[in-house]
Coordinates of C-alpha atoms and ligand atoms in Angstrom, one line a residue:
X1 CA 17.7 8.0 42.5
X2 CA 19.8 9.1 39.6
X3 CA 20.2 13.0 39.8
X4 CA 19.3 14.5 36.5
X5 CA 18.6 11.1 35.1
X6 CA 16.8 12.5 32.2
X7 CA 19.8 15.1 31.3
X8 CA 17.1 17.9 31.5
X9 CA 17.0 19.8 35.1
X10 CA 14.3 21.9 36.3
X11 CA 13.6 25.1 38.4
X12 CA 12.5 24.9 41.9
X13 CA 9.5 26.8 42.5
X14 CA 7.2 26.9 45.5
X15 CA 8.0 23.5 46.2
X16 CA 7.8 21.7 43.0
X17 CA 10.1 21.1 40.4
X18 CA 8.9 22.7 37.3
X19 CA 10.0 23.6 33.6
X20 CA 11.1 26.7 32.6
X21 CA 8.9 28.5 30.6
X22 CA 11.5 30.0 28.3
X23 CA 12.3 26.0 27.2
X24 CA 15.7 25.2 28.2
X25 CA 19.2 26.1 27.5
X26 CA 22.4 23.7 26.7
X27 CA 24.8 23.0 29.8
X28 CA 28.5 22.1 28.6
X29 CA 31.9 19.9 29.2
X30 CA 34.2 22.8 29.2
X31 CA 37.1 20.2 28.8
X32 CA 35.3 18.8 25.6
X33 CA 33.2 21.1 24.0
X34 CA 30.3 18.4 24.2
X35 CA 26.5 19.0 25.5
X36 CA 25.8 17.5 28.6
X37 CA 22.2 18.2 28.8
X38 CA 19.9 21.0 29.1
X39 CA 18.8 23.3 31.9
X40 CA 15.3 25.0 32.3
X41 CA 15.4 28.1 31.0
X42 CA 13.8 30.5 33.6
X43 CA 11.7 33.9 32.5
X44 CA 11.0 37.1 34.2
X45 CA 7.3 35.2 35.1
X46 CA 8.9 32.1 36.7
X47 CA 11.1 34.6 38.7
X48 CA 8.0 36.3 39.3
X49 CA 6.7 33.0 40.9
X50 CA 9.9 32.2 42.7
X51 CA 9.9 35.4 44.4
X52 CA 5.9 35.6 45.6
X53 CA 6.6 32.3 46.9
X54 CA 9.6 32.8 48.7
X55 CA 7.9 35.6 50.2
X56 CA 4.6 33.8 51.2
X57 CA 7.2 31.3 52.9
X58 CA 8.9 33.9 55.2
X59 CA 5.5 36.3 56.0
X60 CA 3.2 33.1 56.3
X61 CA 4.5 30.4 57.8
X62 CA 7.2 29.6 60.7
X63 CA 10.2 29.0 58.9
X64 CA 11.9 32.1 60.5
X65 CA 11.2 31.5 63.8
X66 CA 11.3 27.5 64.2
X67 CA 15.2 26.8 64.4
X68 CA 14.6 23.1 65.6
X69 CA 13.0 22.8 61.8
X70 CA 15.6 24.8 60.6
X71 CA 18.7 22.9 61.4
X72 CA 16.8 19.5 60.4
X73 CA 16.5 20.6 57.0
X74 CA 19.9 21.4 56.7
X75 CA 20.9 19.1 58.0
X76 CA 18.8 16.6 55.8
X77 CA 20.3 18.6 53.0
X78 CA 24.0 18.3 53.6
X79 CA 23.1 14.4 54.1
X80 CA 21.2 13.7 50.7
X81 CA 24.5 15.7 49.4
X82 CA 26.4 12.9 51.0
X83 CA 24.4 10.6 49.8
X84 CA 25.2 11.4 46.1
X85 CA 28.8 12.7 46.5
X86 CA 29.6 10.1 43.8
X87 CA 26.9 11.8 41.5
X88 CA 27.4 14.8 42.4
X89 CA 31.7 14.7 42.0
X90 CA 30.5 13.5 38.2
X91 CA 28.9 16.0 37.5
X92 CA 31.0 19.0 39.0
X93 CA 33.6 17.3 36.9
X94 CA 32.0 17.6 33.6
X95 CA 30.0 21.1 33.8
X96 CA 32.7 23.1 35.7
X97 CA 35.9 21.4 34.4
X98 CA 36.8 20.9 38.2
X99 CA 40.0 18.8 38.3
X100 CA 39.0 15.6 40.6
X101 CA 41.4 16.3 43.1
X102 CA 39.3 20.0 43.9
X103 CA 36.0 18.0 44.6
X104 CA 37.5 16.5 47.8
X105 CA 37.8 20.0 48.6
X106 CA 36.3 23.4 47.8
X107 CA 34.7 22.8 44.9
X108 CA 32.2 19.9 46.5
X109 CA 33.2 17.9 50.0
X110 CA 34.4 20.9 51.7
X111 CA 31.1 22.8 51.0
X112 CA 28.9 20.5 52.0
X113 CA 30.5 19.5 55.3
X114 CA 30.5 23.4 55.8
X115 CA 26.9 22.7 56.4
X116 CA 27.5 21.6 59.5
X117 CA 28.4 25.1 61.1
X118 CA 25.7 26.7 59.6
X119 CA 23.0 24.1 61.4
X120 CA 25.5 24.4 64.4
X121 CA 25.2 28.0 64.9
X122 CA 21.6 28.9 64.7
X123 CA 21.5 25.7 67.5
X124 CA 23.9 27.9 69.8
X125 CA 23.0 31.2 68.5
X126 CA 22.0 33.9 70.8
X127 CA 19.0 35.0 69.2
X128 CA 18.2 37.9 72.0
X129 CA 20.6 39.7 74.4
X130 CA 19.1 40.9 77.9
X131 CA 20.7 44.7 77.8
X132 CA 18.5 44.8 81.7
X133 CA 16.5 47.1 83.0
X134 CA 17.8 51.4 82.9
X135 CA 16.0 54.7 82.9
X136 CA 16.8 56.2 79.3
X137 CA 14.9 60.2 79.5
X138 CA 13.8 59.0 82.8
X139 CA 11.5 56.2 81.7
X140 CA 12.1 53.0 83.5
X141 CA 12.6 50.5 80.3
X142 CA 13.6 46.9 80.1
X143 CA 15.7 46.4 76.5
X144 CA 16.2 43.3 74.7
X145 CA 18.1 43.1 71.5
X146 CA 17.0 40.4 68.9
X147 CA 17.9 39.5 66.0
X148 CA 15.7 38.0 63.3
X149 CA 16.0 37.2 59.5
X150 CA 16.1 39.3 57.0
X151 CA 13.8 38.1 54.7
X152 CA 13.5 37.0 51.4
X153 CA 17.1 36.9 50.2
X154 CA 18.0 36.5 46.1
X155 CA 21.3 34.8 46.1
X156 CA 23.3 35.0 42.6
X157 CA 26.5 32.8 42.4
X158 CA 29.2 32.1 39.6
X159 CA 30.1 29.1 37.8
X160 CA 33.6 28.6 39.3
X161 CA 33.1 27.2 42.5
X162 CA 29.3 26.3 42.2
X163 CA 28.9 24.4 44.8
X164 CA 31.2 26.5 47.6
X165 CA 29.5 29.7 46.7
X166 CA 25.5 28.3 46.4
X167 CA 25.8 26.4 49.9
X168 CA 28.3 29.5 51.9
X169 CA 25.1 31.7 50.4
X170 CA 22.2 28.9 51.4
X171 CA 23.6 27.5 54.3
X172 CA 23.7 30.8 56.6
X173 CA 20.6 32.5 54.8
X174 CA 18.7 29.5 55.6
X175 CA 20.2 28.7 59.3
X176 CA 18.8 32.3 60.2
X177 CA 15.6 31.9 59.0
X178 CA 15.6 33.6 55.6
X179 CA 13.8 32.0 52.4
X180 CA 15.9 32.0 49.4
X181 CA 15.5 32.0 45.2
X182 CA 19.1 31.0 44.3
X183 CA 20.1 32.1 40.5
X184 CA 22.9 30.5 39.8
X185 CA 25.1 31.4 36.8
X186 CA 24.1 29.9 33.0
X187 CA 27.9 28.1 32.5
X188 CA 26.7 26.0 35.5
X189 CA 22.8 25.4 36.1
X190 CA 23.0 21.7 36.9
X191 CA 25.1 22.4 40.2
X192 CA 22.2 24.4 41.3
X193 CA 19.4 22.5 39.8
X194 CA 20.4 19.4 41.9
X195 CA 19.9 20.9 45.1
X196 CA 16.3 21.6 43.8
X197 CA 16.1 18.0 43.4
X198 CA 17.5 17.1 46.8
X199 CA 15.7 19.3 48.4
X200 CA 12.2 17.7 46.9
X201 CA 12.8 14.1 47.6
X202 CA 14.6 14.5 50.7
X203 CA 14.2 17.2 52.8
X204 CA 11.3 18.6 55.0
X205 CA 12.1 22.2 53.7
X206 CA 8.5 24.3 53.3
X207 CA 7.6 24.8 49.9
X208 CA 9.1 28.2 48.7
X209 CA 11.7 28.7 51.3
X210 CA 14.4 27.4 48.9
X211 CA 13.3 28.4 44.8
X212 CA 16.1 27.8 42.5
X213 CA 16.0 29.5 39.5
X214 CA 18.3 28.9 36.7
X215 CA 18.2 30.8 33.7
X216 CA 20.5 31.5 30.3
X217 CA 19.5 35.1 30.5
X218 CA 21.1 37.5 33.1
X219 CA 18.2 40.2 33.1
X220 CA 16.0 37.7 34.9
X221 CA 18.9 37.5 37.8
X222 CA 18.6 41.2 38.0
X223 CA 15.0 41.1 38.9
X224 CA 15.8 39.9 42.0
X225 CA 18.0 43.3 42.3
X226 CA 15.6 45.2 41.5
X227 CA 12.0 43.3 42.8
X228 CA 10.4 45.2 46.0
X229 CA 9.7 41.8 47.8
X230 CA 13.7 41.0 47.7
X231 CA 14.8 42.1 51.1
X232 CA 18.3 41.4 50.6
X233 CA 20.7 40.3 47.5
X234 CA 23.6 38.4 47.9
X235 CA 25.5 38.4 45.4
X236 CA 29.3 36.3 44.3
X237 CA 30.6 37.6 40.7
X238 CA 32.5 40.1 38.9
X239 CA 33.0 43.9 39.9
X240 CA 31.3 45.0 37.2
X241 CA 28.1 43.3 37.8
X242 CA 28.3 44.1 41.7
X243 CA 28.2 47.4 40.8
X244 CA 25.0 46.7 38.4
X245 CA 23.1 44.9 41.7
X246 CA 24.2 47.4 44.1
X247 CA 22.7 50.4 42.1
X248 CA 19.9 48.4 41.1
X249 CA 19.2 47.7 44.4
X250 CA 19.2 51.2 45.4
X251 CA 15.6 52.0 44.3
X252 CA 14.2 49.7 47.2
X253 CA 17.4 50.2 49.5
X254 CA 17.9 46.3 49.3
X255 CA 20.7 45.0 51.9
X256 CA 23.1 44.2 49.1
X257 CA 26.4 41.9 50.6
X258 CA 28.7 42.0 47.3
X259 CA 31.7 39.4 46.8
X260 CA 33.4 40.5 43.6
X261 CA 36.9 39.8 42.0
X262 CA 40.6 40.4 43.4
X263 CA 44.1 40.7 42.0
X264 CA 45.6 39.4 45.3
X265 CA 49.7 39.9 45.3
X266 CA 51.9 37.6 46.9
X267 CA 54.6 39.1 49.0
X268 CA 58.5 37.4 49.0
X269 CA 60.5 38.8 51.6
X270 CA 64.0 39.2 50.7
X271 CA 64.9 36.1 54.0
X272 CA 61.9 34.2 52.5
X273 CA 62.8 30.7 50.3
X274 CA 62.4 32.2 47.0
X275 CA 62.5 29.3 45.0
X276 CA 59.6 27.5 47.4
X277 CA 57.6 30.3 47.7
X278 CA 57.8 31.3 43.6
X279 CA 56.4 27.6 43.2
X280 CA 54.1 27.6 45.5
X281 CA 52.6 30.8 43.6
X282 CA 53.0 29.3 40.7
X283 CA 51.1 26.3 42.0
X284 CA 48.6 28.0 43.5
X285 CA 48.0 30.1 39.8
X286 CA 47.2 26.9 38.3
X287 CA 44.9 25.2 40.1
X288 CA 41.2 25.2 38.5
X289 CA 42.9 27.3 35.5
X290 CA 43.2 29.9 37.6
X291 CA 39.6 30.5 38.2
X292 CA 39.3 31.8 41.9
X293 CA 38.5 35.0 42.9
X294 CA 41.1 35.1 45.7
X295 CA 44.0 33.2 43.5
X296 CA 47.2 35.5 43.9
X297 CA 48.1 36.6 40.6
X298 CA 50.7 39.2 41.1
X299 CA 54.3 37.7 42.5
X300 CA 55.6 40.5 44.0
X301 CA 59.5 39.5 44.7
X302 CA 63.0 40.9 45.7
X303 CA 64.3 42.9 42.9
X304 CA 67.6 41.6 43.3
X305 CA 66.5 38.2 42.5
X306 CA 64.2 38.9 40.0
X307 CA 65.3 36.1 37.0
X308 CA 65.8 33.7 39.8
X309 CA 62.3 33.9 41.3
X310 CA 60.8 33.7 37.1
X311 CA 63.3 31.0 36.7
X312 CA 61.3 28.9 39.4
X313 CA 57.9 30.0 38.9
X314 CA 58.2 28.7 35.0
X315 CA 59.6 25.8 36.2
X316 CA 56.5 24.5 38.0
X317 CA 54.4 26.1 36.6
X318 CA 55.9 25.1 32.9
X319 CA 55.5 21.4 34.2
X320 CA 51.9 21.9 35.2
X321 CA 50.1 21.1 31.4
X322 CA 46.7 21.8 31.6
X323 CA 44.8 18.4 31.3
X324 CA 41.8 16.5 31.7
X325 CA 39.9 16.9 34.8
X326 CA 38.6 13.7 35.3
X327 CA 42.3 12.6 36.3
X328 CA 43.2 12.3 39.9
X329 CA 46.2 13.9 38.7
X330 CA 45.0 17.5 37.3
X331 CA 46.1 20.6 38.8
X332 CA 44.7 23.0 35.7
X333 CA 42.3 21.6 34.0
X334 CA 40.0 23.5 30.7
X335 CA 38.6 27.0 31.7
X336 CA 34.7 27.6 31.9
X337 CA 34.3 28.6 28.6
X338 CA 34.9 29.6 24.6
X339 CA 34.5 32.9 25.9
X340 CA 36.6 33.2 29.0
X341 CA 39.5 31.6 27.3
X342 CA 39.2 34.5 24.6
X343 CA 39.3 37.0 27.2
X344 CA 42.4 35.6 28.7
X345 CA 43.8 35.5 25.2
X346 CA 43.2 38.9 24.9
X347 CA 45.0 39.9 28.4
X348 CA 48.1 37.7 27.3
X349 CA 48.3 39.6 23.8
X350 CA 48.3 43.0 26.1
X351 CA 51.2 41.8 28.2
X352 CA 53.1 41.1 24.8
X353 CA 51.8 44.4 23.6
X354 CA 52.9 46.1 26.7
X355 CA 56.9 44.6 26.5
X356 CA 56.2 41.7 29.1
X357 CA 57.6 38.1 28.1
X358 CA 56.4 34.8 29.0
X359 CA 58.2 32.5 30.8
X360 CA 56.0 29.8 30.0
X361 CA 53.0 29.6 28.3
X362 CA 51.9 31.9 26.4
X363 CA 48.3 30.6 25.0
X364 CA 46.3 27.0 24.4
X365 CA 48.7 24.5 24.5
X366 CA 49.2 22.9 20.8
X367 CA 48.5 19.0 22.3
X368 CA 44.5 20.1 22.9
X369 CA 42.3 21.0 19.9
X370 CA 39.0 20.4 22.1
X371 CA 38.1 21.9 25.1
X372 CA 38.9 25.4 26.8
X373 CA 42.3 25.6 27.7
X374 CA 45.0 27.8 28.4
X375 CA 48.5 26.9 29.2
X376 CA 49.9 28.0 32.8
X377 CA 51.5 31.1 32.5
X378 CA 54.7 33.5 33.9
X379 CA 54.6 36.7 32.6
X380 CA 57.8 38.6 33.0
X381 CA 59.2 42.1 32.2
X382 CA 56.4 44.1 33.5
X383 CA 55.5 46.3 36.4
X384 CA 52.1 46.9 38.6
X385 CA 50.9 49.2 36.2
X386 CA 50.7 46.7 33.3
X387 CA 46.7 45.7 32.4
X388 CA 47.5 42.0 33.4
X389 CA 48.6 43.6 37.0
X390 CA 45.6 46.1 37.2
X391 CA 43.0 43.8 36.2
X392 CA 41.6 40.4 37.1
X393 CA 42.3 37.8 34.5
X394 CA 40.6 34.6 35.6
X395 CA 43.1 31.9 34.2
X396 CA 45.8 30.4 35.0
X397 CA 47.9 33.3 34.7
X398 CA 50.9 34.5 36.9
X399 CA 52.8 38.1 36.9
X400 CA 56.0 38.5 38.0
X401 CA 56.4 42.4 39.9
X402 CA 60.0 43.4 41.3
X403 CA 60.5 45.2 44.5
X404 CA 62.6 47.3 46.9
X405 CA 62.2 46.1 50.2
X406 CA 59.0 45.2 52.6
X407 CA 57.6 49.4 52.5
X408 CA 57.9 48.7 48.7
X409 CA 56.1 45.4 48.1
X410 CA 53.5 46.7 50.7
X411 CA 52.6 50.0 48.4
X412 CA 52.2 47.4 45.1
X413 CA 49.7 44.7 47.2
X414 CA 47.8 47.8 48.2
X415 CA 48.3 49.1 45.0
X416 CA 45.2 48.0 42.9
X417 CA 41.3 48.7 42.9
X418 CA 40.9 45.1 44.6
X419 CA 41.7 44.0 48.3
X420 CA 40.8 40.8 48.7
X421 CA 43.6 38.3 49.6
X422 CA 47.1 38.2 49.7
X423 CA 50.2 36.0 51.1
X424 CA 53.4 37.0 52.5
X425 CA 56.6 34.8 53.0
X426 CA 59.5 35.2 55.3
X427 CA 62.3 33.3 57.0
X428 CA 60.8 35.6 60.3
X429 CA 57.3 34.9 61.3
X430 CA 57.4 38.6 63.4
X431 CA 58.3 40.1 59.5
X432 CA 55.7 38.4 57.9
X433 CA 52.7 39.0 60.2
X434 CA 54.1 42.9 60.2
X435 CA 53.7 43.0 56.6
X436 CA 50.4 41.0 56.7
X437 CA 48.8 43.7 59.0
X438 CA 49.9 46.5 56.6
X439 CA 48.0 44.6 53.7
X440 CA 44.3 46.4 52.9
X441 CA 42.7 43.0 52.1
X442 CA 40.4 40.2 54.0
X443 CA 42.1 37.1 54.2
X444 CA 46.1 36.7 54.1
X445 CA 48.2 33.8 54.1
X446 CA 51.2 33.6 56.2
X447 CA 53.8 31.8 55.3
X448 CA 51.7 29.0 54.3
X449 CA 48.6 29.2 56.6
X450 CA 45.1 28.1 55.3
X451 CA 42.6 30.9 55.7
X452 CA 39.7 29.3 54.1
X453 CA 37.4 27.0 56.9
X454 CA 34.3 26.8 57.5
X455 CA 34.1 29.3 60.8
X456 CA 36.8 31.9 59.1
X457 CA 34.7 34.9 57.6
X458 CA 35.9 35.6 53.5
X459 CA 35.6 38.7 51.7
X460 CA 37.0 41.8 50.5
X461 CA 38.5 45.4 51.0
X462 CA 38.2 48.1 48.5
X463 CA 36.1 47.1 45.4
X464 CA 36.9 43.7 46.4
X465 CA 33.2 43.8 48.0
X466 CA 31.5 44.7 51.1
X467 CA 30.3 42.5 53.7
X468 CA 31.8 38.6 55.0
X469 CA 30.6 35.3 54.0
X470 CA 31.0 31.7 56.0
X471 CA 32.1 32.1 59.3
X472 CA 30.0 34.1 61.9
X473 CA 30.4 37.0 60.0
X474 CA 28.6 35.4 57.2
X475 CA 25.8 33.9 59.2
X476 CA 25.1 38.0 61.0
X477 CA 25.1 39.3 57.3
X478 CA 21.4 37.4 57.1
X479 CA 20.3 38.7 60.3
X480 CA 18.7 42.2 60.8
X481 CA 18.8 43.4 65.0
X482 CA 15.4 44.8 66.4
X483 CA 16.2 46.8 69.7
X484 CA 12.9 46.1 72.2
X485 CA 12.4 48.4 74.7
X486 CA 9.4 47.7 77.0
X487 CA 8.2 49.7 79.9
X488 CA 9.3 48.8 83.1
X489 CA 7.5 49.0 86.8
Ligands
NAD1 P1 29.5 37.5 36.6 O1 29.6 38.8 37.4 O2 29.6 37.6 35.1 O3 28.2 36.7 36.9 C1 27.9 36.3 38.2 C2 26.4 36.1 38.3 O4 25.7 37.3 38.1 C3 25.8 35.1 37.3 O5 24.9 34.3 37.9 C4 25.2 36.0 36.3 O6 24.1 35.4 35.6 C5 24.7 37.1 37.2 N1 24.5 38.4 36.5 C6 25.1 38.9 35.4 N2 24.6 40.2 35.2 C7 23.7 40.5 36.2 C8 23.0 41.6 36.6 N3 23.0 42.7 35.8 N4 22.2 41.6 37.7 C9 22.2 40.5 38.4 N5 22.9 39.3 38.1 C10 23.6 39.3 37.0 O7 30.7 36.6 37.1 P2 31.2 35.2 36.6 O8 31.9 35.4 35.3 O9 30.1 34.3 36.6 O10 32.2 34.8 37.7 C11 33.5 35.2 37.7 C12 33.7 36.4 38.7 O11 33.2 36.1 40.0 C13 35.1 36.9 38.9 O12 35.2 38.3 38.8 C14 35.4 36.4 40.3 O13 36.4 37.1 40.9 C15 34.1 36.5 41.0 N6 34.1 35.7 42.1 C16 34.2 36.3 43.4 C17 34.2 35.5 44.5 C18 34.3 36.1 45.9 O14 33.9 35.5 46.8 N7 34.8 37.3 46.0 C19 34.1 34.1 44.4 C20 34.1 33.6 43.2 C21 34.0 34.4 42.0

């Protein structure tokens, strides 16, 4: 089978794979401006739909309960995925501008093999705990704890890591016996739509325990905020619309799990290897434009050796031209869209406006005319309370912060509305990690370490979000805990 052979996707609904009924809505090649096809274009009805079935799933049938049936599916899934990795890398190349390297990794291999801990853990889970038998008011009582699904659970992902962010939200909510209507975001449908498709012609999943619902208007992603049959939203995207599904999710009490933006700093001791560690920032800045949430985007280093530690940042990331992702070469390739790269436009003319200089870069690089992109860029002369420190940028965008000393670079990590990664380098492994525990965020790197596997919960401090997803953490966020106390003799 050819996914998306006809360059038109569908919703899945109940089931089926069905048209949208607001028509359909035009899916593009960041990195060339050109149409790739067209999405279905979901209503507030089809939502509607998506919903009452995904309910009828969870209070009708024995998806939440049947683990054995559970784990199959998933697993079925995360093999048709394997099936069509050479489909499926095509396509993340073209609608999210991933650069080919990324899809051996986050942004589609990595993902998908994740799948396995998912089916893993609901096969070892404990599902109940045998508290024994005690005499609470002087009733003889035997407790159980158990914990069960939530319930229907609206997931709503962004377009930069499609693939990472719609499996870490289906994998776990499915595992623990949720049924799901996915909404993914209108820059990338197809990533979504394809799992519809998968799902259908390969998997035993019930009809309307996975609904995918993709849509060019956002309003119809708020009904699942909002919609009394939605037990729980999970939600990956911007502060600014957390804050929009967390209030509107206050009129039914929803469970709302939130994982929003970050500013993340990363910390060079004054025994660290400046010029390694300024590249690897600088690096790290780059990669995907820029466009992850826990990217760290403030280089917070030695005052002392201030021009030193620009000096080497430019330099890699001055070498790092943004390019075409299709090449096995590309670090940075185009961002999403004509709109993001005018918002980063915007932030870069603030830093000028605000006396910062760049390094490198500075805007869209004068070799492109097509496609979204930005050149890799140092921005100098500016402090943590310039905008391009405060606020998160989304491109491949790097700020350079001076410091006096560990207490120092601790206050300006800490120092922002976000909290949701950082790094720290030092020649002393005891220095680092004491730094690292001082830092009010949910993942650090130390000195090089990898936080990001499948079993390691992600998330955020602060406005950063609230709640953990992948890891065991993110599997419990889908699980509610019913305390059963039954008489004793
Ligand atoms: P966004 O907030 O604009 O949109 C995210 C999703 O929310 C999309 O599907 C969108 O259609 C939907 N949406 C928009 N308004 C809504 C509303 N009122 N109610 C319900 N849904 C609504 O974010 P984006 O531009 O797609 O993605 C970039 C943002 O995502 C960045 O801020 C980034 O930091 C964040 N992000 C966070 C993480 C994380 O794990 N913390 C991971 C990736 C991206």
């Amino acid at each position: 089978m050819a996914l998306l052979g006809d360059r038109e996707s569908r919703l899945l609904v109940d089931g089926k794979l069905v048209a949208g009924a607001g028509g359909t809505f035009a899916t593009l090649n960041p990195a060339t401006e050109e149409t790739l096809g067209v999405a279905a274009d979901a209503t507030a009805d089809d939502m509607d739909a998506a919903i009452g079935a995904a309910r009828r799933a969870f209070d009708d049938t024995g998806w939440s309960t049947d683990t054995e049936l559970r784990v199959r599916c998933i697993r079925q899934l995360q093999q048709a995925m394997r099936d069509h990795a050479d489909e499926l890398r095509e396509l993340t190349i073209a609608e999210v501008g991933a650069p080919r390297m990324l899809t051996a990794a986050a942004q589609l291999e990595g993902p998908v093999e994740d799948l396995s801990f998912c089916a893993d853990t609901a096969e070892s889970y404990a599902w109940t705990t045998d508290l024994g038998i005690a005499a609470p008011m002087g009733i003889k009582t035997h407790r159980t704890v158990a914990r069960e699904a939530v319930g229907v659970v609206g997931a709503i992902t962004p377009w930069n890591f499609p693939h990472q962010i719609n499996l870490a939200k289906l994998g776990p909510a499915l595992a623990a016996g949720n049924t799901v209507v996915l909404k993914p975001a209108p820059d990338t449908p197809w990533a979504a739509a394809v799992l519809g498709e998968l799902v259908v012609e390969h998997t035993d999943f019930p009809p309307g325990v996975v609904n995918i619902v993709t849509s060019d208007d956002h309003a119809v992603g708020a009904l699942l905020s909002k919609d009394p049959r939605v037990d729980m939203v999970s939600f990956t995207g911007s502060t600014t619309t957390g804050r929009a599904v967390m209030s509107d999710g206050a009129a039914t009490l929803k469970k709302v799990f939130l994982e929003l933006g970050g500013k993340s700093a990363f910390l060079v001791l004054d025994d660290a290897d400046l010029a390694g560690a300024c590249s690897m920032a600088a690096f790290t800045a780059s990669m995907h434009a820029g466009q992850g949430c826990a990217i760290t985007t403030r280089l917070v280093v030695p005052r002392e050796r201030y021009d030193e530690a620009v000096e080497a940042a430019a330099a890699t990331m001055g070498g790092l031209a943004p390019g075409d992702p299709t090449k096995s070469s590309t670090i940075c390739g185009p961002v999403i869209s004509a709109r993001q790269r005018d918002r980063i436009e915007g932030f870069l003319r603030s830093a000028a406006d605000e006396g910062g200089r760049f390094a490198c870069g500075g805007g869209r690089p004068a070799d492109r005319d097509t496609g979204f992109f930005i050149e890799p860029t140092v921005i100098a002369g500016l402090d943590n309370g310039a905008t391009v420190a405060r606020e998160e940028i989304f491109g491949p965008v790097l700020t350079v912060i001076a410091h006096d000393g560990d207490a120092d670079a601790v206050r300006i990590a800490n120092d922002s509305p976000y909290g949701l990664s950082g790094t720290v380098f030092s020649g002393d492994d005891e220095r680092a990690a004491a730094v690292a525990a001082r830092l009010r965020v949910g993942t650090v790197n130390v000195n090089g370490g990898v936080w990001y596997s499948a079993d390691m919960p992600f998330g955020g401090y602060k406005q950063s979000g609230i709640g953990r997803e992948m890891g065991l953490a993110g599997f419990e966020e889908y699980l509610e805990i019913k305390a059963i106390a039954t008489a004793a003799q």
